[in-house]
PDB file of C-alpha atoms in Angstrom:
ATOM      1  CA  UNK A   1      10.583  -3.620  -8.147  1.00 90.00           C
ATOM      2  CA  UNK A   2       9.780  -5.661 -11.127  1.00 96.00           C
ATOM      3  CA  UNK A   3      10.676  -4.976 -14.633  1.00 96.00           C
ATOM      4  CA  UNK A   4       9.889  -6.832 -17.932  1.00 97.00           C
ATOM      5  CA  UNK A   5      12.282  -6.624 -20.681  1.00 95.00           C
ATOM      6  CA  UNK A   6      10.749  -7.443 -24.326  1.00 95.00           C
ATOM      7  CA  UNK A   7      12.491  -8.149 -27.381  1.00 95.00           C
ATOM      8  CA  UNK A   8      11.951  -9.923 -31.125  1.00 96.00           C
ATOM      9  CA  UNK A   9       9.128  -7.752 -32.596  1.00 94.00           C
ATOM     10  CA  UNK A  10       9.948  -6.498 -36.261  1.00 97.00           C
ATOM     11  CA  UNK A  11       8.428  -6.302 -40.068  1.00 98.00           C
ATOM     12  CA  UNK A  12       7.569  -9.977 -41.350  1.00 98.00           C
ATOM     13  CA  UNK A  13       5.802 -10.972 -44.645  1.00 98.00           C
ATOM     14  CA  UNK A  14       2.448 -13.005 -44.184  1.00 98.00           C
ATOM     15  CA  UNK A  15       3.244 -16.476 -43.498  1.00 98.00           C
ATOM     16  CA  UNK A  16       6.878 -15.992 -42.073  1.00 98.00           C
ATOM     17  CA  UNK A  17       7.599 -16.228 -38.437  1.00 98.00           C
ATOM     18  CA  UNK A  18       8.979 -14.249 -35.242  1.00 98.00           C
ATOM     19  CA  UNK A  19       9.786 -15.071 -31.915  1.00 98.00           C
ATOM     20  CA  UNK A  20       9.130 -12.580 -28.971  1.00 98.00           C
ATOM     21  CA  UNK A  21      11.037 -12.683 -25.441  1.00 98.00           C
ATOM     22  CA  UNK A  22      10.220 -11.331 -22.246  1.00 98.00           C
ATOM     23  CA  UNK A  23      12.804 -11.265 -19.026  1.00 97.00           C
ATOM     24  CA  UNK A  24      11.407 -10.438 -15.469  1.00 97.00           C
ATOM     25  CA  UNK A  25      14.032  -9.207 -13.216  1.00 96.00           C
ATOM     26  CA  UNK A  26      14.268  -7.444 -10.058  1.00 95.00           C
ATOM     27  CA  UNK A  27      12.793  -8.721  -6.122  1.00 93.00           C
ATOM     28  CA  UNK A  28      11.229 -11.731  -7.514  1.00 95.00           C
ATOM     29  CA  UNK A  29      10.669 -14.473  -4.865  1.00 93.00           C
ATOM     30  CA  UNK A  30       8.177 -16.225  -7.098  1.00 94.00           C
ATOM     31  CA  UNK A  31       6.731 -15.790 -10.916  1.00 95.00           C
ATOM     32  CA  UNK A  32       3.160 -17.616 -10.792  1.00 95.00           C
ATOM     33  CA  UNK A  33       1.922 -16.300 -14.490  1.00 97.00           C
ATOM     34  CA  UNK A  34       3.240 -15.011 -17.641  1.00 98.00           C
ATOM     35  CA  UNK A  35       1.660 -13.554 -21.068  1.00 98.00           C
ATOM     36  CA  UNK A  36       1.450 -12.001 -23.938  1.00 98.00           C
ATOM     37  CA  UNK A  37      -1.376  -9.517 -24.949  1.00 98.00           C
ATOM     38  CA  UNK A  38      -1.617  -7.342 -28.355  1.00 98.00           C
ATOM     39  CA  UNK A  39      -3.490  -4.209 -29.185  1.00 98.00           C
ATOM     40  CA  UNK A  40      -3.905  -3.074 -32.767  1.00 97.00           C
ATOM     41  CA  UNK A  41      -4.607   0.158 -33.557  1.00 92.00           C
ATOM     42  CA  UNK A  42      -7.825   1.424 -32.859  1.00 94.00           C
ATOM     43  CA  UNK A  43      -8.754  -2.159 -30.534  1.00 96.00           C
ATOM     44  CA  UNK A  44      -8.591  -2.965 -27.300  1.00 97.00           C
ATOM     45  CA  UNK A  45      -5.785  -4.843 -26.211  1.00 97.00           C
ATOM     46  CA  UNK A  46      -6.730  -8.709 -25.890  1.00 98.00           C
ATOM     47  CA  UNK A  47      -5.057 -11.723 -24.853  1.00 98.00           C
ATOM     48  CA  UNK A  48      -2.888 -13.937 -26.974  1.00 98.00           C
ATOM     49  CA  UNK A  49      -1.559 -16.218 -24.552  1.00 98.00           C
ATOM     50  CA  UNK A  50      -0.838 -16.841 -20.455  1.00 98.00           C
ATOM     51  CA  UNK A  51       1.269 -19.938 -19.343  1.00 98.00           C
ATOM     52  CA  UNK A  52       1.417 -20.479 -15.186  1.00 96.00           C
ATOM     53  CA  UNK A  53       4.215 -22.043 -13.275  1.00 89.00           C
ATOM     54  CA  UNK A  54       3.158 -25.242 -13.323  1.00 87.00           C
ATOM     55  CA  UNK A  55       3.314 -25.137 -17.499  1.00 88.00           C
ATOM     56  CA  UNK A  56      -0.530 -24.777 -18.294  1.00 95.00           C
ATOM     57  CA  UNK A  57      -1.121 -22.328 -21.170  1.00 97.00           C
ATOM     58  CA  UNK A  58      -4.329 -20.520 -22.063  1.00 97.00           C
ATOM     59  CA  UNK A  59      -4.203 -19.716 -26.223  1.00 98.00           C
ATOM     60  CA  UNK A  60      -6.713 -17.496 -27.910  1.00 98.00           C
ATOM     61  CA  UNK A  61      -8.473 -18.923 -30.388  1.00 98.00           C
ATOM     62  CA  UNK A  62      -7.656 -16.651 -32.777  1.00 97.00           C
ATOM     63  CA  UNK A  63      -3.863 -17.836 -32.900  1.00 98.00           C
ATOM     64  CA  UNK A  64      -4.228 -21.162 -31.693  1.00 98.00           C
ATOM     65  CA  UNK A  65      -2.128 -23.928 -33.898  1.00 97.00           C
ATOM     66  CA  UNK A  66      -0.014 -20.803 -35.191  1.00 98.00           C
ATOM     67  CA  UNK A  67       1.333 -19.363 -31.791  1.00 98.00           C
ATOM     68  CA  UNK A  68       3.077 -21.374 -29.332  1.00 98.00           C
ATOM     69  CA  UNK A  69       3.685 -19.646 -25.914  1.00 98.00           C
ATOM     70  CA  UNK A  70       6.711 -21.334 -23.317  1.00 97.00           C
ATOM     71  CA  UNK A  71       8.516 -20.305 -20.351  1.00 96.00           C
ATOM     72  CA  UNK A  72      12.094 -21.066 -18.621  1.00 95.00           C
ATOM     73  CA  UNK A  73      11.575 -20.514 -15.220  1.00 92.00           C
ATOM     74  CA  UNK A  74      15.074 -20.513 -14.487  1.00 93.00           C
ATOM     75  CA  UNK A  75      15.264 -17.523 -16.284  1.00 95.00           C
ATOM     76  CA  UNK A  76      11.948 -15.955 -15.472  1.00 96.00           C
ATOM     77  CA  UNK A  77      11.684 -16.129 -19.198  1.00 97.00           C
ATOM     78  CA  UNK A  78       8.705 -16.476 -21.341  1.00 98.00           C
ATOM     79  CA  UNK A  79       8.901 -16.640 -25.214  1.00 98.00           C
ATOM     80  CA  UNK A  80       6.206 -16.759 -27.993  1.00 98.00           C
ATOM     81  CA  UNK A  81       6.686 -18.338 -31.193  1.00 98.00           C
ATOM     82  CA  UNK A  82       4.602 -16.830 -33.848  1.00 98.00           C
ATOM     83  CA  UNK A  83       4.140 -19.043 -37.102  1.00 98.00           C
ATOM     84  CA  UNK A  84       2.411 -18.586 -40.187  1.00 98.00           C
ATOM     85  CA  UNK A  85       1.527 -15.108 -39.528  1.00 98.00           C
ATOM     86  CA  UNK A  86      -1.164 -12.980 -40.374  1.00 98.00           C
ATOM     87  CA  UNK A  87      -1.801  -9.066 -41.388  1.00 97.00           C
ATOM     88  CA  UNK A  88      -4.147  -9.190 -38.470  1.00 97.00           C
ATOM     89  CA  UNK A  89      -1.580 -10.089 -36.097  1.00 98.00           C
ATOM     90  CA  UNK A  90       0.149  -6.608 -36.611  1.00 98.00           C
ATOM     91  CA  UNK A  91       0.085  -5.247 -33.160  1.00 98.00           C
ATOM     92  CA  UNK A  92       1.865  -3.975 -30.216  1.00 98.00           C
ATOM     93  CA  UNK A  93       2.667  -7.065 -28.189  1.00 98.00           C
ATOM     94  CA  UNK A  94       2.806  -6.379 -24.419  1.00 98.00           C
ATOM     95  CA  UNK A  95       4.572  -9.110 -21.975  1.00 98.00           C
ATOM     96  CA  UNK A  96       2.587  -9.651 -18.173  1.00 98.00           C
ATOM     97  CA  UNK A  97       3.983 -11.252 -15.153  1.00 98.00           C
ATOM     98  CA  UNK A  98       2.445 -11.851 -12.102  1.00 97.00           C
ATOM     99  CA  UNK A  99       3.955 -13.056  -8.618  1.00 97.00           C
ATOM    100  CA  UNK A 100       5.487 -12.420  -5.611  1.00 95.00           C
ATOM    101  CA  UNK A 101       8.232  -9.807  -4.413  1.00 93.00           C
ATOM    102  CA  UNK A 102       8.421 -10.923  -0.985  1.00 89.00           C
ATOM    103  CA  UNK A 103       5.984 -13.181   1.190  1.00 84.00           C
ATOM    104  CA  UNK A 104       3.805 -10.218   1.708  1.00 89.00           C
ATOM    105  CA  UNK A 105       4.025  -8.450  -1.525  1.00 93.00           C
ATOM    106  CA  UNK A 106       2.631  -9.363  -5.059  1.00 95.00           C
ATOM    107  CA  UNK A 107       3.276  -7.885  -8.240  1.00 97.00           C
ATOM    108  CA  UNK A 108       1.756  -7.534 -11.549  1.00 97.00           C
ATOM    109  CA  UNK A 109       3.866  -5.608 -14.370  1.00 98.00           C
ATOM    110  CA  UNK A 110       3.640  -5.006 -18.087  1.00 98.00           C
ATOM    111  CA  UNK A 111       6.251  -4.344 -20.481  1.00 97.00           C
ATOM    112  CA  UNK A 112       7.117  -1.496 -22.803  1.00 96.00           C
ATOM    113  CA  UNK A 113       5.420  -3.319 -25.873  1.00 97.00           C
ATOM    114  CA  UNK A 114       7.255  -4.807 -29.007  1.00 97.00           C
ATOM    115  CA  UNK A 115       5.771  -3.783 -32.456  1.00 98.00           C
ATOM    116  CA  UNK A 116       5.129  -6.782 -34.834  1.00 98.00           C
ATOM    117  CA  UNK A 117       4.061  -5.720 -38.076  1.00 98.00           C
ATOM    118  CA  UNK A 118       3.061  -8.233 -40.655  1.00 98.00           C
ATOM    119  CA  UNK A 119       2.874  -7.146 -44.215  1.00 97.00           C
ATOM    120  CA  UNK A 120       0.888  -8.721 -46.934  1.00 94.00           C
TER     121      UNK A 120
END
């Protein structure tokens, strides 16, 4: 089994910054991609940013230039640096990881979510 542990959420004023972390642990042979998604009240979950093992990233237009995703492959950890936060960034942020737990078994797991609240 593979587990994700997220940290770093909280309350911040508009214009402030937060850094989210997500560490994967358990039966891991390789992690191919990690990413962050968010879900605001009454809305569907949406992609924020993803990063693959080669380092390529995909960042949503709504956060481009403000959020940066990075990864420590040795620690199977992904980070989301969030700057210039806006009230509309308020949401529960979920970490996702995809990879292999053996030569024949893949995993696609989600973290429990961490709440980010941005006050005006």
